JSON list of C-alpha atoms in Angstrom, two decimals:
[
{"chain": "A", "resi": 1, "resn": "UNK", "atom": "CA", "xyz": [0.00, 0.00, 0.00]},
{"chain": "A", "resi": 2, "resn": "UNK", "atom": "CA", "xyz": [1.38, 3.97, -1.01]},
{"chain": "A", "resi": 3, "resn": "UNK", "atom": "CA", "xyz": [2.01, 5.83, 1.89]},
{"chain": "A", "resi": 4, "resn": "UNK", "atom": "CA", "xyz": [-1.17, 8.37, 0.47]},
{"chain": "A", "resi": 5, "resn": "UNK", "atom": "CA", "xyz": [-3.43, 5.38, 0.94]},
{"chain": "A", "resi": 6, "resn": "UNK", "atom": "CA", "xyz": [-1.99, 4.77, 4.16]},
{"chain": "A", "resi": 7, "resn": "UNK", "atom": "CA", "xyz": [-2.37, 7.98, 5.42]},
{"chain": "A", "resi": 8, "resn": "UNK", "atom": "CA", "xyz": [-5.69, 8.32, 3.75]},
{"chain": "A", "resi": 9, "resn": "UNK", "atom": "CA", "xyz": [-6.86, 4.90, 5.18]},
{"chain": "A", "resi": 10, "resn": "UNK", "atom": "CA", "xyz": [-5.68, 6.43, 8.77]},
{"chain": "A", "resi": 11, "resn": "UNK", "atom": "CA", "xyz": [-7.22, 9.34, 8.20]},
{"chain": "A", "resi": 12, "resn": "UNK", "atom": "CA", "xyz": [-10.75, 7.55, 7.78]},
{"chain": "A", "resi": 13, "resn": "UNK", "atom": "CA", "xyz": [-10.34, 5.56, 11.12]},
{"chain": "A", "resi": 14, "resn": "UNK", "atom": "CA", "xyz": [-10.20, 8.56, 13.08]},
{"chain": "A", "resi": 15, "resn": "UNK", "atom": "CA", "xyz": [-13.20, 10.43, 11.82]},
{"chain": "A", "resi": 16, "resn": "UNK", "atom": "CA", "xyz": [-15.22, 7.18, 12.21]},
{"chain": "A", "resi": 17, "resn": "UNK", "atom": "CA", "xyz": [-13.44, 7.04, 15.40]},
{"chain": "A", "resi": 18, "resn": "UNK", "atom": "CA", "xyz": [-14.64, 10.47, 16.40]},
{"chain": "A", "resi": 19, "resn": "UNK", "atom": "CA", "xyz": [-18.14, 10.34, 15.49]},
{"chain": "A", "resi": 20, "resn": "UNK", "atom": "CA", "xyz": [-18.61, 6.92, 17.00]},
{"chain": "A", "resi": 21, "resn": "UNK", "atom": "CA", "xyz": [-17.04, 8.55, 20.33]},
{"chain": "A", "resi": 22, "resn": "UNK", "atom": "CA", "xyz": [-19.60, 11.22, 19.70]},
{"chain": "A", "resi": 23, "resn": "UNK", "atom": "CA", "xyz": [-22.52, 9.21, 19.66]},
{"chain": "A", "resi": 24, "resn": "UNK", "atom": "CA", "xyz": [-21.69, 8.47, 23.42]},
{"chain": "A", "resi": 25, "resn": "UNK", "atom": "CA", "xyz": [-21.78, 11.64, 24.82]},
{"chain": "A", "resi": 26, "resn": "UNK", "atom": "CA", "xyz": [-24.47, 12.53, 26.94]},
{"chain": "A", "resi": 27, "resn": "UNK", "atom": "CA", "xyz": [-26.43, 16.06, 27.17]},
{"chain": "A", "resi": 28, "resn": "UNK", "atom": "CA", "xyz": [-25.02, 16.35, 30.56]},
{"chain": "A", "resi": 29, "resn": "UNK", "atom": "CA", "xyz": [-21.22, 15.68, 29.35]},
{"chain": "A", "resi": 30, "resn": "UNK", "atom": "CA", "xyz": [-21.83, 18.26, 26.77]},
{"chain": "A", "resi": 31, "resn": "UNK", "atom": "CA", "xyz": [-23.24, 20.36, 28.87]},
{"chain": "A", "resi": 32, "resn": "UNK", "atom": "CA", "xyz": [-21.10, 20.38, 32.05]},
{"chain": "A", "resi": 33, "resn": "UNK", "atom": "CA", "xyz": [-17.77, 20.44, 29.47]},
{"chain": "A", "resi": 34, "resn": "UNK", "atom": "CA", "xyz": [-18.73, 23.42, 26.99]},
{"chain": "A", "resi": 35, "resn": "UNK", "atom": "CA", "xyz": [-21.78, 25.51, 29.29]},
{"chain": "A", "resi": 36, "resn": "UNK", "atom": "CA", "xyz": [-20.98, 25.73, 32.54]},
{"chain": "A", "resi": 37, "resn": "UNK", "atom": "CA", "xyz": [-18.20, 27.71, 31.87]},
{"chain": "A", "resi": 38, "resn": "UNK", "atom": "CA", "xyz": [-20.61, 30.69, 30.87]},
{"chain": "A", "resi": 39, "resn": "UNK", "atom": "CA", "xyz": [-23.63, 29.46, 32.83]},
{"chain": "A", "resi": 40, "resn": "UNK", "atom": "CA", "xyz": [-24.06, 28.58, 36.58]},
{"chain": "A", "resi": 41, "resn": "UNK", "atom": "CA", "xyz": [-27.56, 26.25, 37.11]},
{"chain": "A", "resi": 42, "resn": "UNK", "atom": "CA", "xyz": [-28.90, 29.81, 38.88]},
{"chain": "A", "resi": 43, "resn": "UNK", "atom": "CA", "xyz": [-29.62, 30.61, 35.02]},
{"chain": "A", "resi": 44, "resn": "UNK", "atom": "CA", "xyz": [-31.38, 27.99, 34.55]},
{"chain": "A", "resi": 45, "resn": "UNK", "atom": "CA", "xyz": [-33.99, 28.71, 37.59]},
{"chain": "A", "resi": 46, "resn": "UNK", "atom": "CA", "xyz": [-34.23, 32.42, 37.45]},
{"chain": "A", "resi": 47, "resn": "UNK", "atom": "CA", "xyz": [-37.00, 34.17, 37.81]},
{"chain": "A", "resi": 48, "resn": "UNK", "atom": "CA", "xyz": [-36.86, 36.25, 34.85]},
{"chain": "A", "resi": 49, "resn": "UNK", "atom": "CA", "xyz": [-36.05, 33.37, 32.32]},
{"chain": "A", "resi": 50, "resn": "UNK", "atom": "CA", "xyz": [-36.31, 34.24, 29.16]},
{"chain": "A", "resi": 51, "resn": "UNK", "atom": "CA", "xyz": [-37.22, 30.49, 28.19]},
{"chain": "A", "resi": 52, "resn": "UNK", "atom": "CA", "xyz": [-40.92, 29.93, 28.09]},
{"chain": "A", "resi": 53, "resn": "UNK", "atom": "CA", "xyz": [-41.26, 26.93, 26.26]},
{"chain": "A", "resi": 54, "resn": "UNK", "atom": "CA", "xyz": [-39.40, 23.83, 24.70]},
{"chain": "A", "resi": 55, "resn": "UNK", "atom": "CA", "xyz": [-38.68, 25.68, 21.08]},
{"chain": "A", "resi": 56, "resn": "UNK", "atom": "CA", "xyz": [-36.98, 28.68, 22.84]},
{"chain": "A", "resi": 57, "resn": "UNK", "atom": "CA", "xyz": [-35.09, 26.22, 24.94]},
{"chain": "A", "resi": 58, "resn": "UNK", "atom": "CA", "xyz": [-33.92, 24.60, 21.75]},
{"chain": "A", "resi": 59, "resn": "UNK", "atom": "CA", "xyz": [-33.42, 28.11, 19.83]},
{"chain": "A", "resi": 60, "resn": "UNK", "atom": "CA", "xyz": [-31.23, 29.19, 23.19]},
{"chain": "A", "resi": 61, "resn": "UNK", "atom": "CA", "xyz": [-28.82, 26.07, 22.66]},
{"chain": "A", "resi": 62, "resn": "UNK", "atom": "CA", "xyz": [-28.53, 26.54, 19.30]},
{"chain": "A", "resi": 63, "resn": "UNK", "atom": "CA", "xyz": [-27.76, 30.44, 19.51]},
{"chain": "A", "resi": 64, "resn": "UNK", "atom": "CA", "xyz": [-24.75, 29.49, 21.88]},
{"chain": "A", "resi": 65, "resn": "UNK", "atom": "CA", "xyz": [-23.39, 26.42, 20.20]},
{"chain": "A", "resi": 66, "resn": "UNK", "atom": "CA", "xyz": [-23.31, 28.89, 17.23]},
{"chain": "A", "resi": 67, "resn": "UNK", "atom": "CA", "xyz": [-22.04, 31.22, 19.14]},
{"chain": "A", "resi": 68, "resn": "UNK", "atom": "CA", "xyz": [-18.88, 29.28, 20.92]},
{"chain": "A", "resi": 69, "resn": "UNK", "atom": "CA", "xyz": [-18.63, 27.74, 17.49]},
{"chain": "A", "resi": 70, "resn": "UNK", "atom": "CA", "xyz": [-18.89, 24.07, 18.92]},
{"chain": "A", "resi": 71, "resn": "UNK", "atom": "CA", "xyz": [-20.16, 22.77, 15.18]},
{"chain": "A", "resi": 72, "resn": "UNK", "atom": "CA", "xyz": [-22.35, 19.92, 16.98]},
{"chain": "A", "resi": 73, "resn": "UNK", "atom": "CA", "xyz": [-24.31, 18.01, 15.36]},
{"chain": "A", "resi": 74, "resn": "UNK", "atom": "CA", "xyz": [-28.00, 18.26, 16.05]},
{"chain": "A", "resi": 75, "resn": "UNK", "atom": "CA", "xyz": [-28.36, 15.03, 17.77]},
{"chain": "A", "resi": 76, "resn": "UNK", "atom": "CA", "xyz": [-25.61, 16.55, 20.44]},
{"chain": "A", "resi": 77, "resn": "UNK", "atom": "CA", "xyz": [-27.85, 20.01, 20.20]},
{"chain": "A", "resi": 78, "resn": "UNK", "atom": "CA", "xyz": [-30.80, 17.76, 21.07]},
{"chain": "A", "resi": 79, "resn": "UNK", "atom": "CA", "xyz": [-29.12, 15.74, 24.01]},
{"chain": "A", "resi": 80, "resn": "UNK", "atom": "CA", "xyz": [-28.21, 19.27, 25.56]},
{"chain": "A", "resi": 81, "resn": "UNK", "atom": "CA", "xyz": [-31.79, 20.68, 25.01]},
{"chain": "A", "resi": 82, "resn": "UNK", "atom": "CA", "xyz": [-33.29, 17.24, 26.83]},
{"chain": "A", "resi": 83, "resn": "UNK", "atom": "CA", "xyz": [-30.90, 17.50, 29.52]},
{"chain": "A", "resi": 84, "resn": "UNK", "atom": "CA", "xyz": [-31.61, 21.14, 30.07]},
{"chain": "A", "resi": 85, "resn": "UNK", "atom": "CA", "xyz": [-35.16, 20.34, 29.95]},
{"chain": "A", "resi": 86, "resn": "UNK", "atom": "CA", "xyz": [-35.86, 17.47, 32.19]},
{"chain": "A", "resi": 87, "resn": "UNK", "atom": "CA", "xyz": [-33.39, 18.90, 34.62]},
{"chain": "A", "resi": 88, "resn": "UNK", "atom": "CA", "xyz": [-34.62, 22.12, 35.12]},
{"chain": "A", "resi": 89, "resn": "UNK", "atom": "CA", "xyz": [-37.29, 23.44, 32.39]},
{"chain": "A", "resi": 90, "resn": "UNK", "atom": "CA", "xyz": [-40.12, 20.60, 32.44]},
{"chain": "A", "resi": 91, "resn": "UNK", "atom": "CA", "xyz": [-41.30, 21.50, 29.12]},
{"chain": "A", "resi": 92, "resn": "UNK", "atom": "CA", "xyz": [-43.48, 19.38, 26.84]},
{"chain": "A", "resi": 93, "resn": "UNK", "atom": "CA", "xyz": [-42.43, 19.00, 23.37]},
{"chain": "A", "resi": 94, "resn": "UNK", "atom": "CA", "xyz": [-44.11, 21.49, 21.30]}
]
């Protein structure tokens, strides 16, 4: 085998690698490695939320993954929004 089939071979392995690893990461793990650093759970229980319902608690997650540039995939947007919700929200989904 060429060494640019090797490496490209290699190359493969990790990004299936990497998006098997992220299939295993919980809305919590996401969420205590890439949020708390901005937000303390006192955010989440305020009284003058600004999140009323399940859609602006997804619109919220999204605006800061954006944001922080974090380029997850939705699935990992959705783990963090379910989290979020049945932690401290309570929402039904709209």
């Amino acid at each position: 085998m060429s060494p640019v089939n090797t490496g490209m071979l290699l190359g493969l392995l990790l990004a299936c690698q990497n998006v098997i690893a992220s299939e295993d990461i919980t809305g919590k793990q996401l969420h205590d490695q890439h949020c708390v650093s901005c937000h303390s759970p006192d955010i989440y229980t305020r009284p003058d939320s600004m999140i009323h319902s399940y859609r602006d608690l997804t619109e919220r997650v999204r605006l800061c993954e954006l944001s922080n540039e974090l380029t997850w995939f939705d699935e990992e947007v959705e783990a963090v929004v379910d989290y979020l919700n049945s932690t401290y929200y309570r929402f039904g989904k709209e």
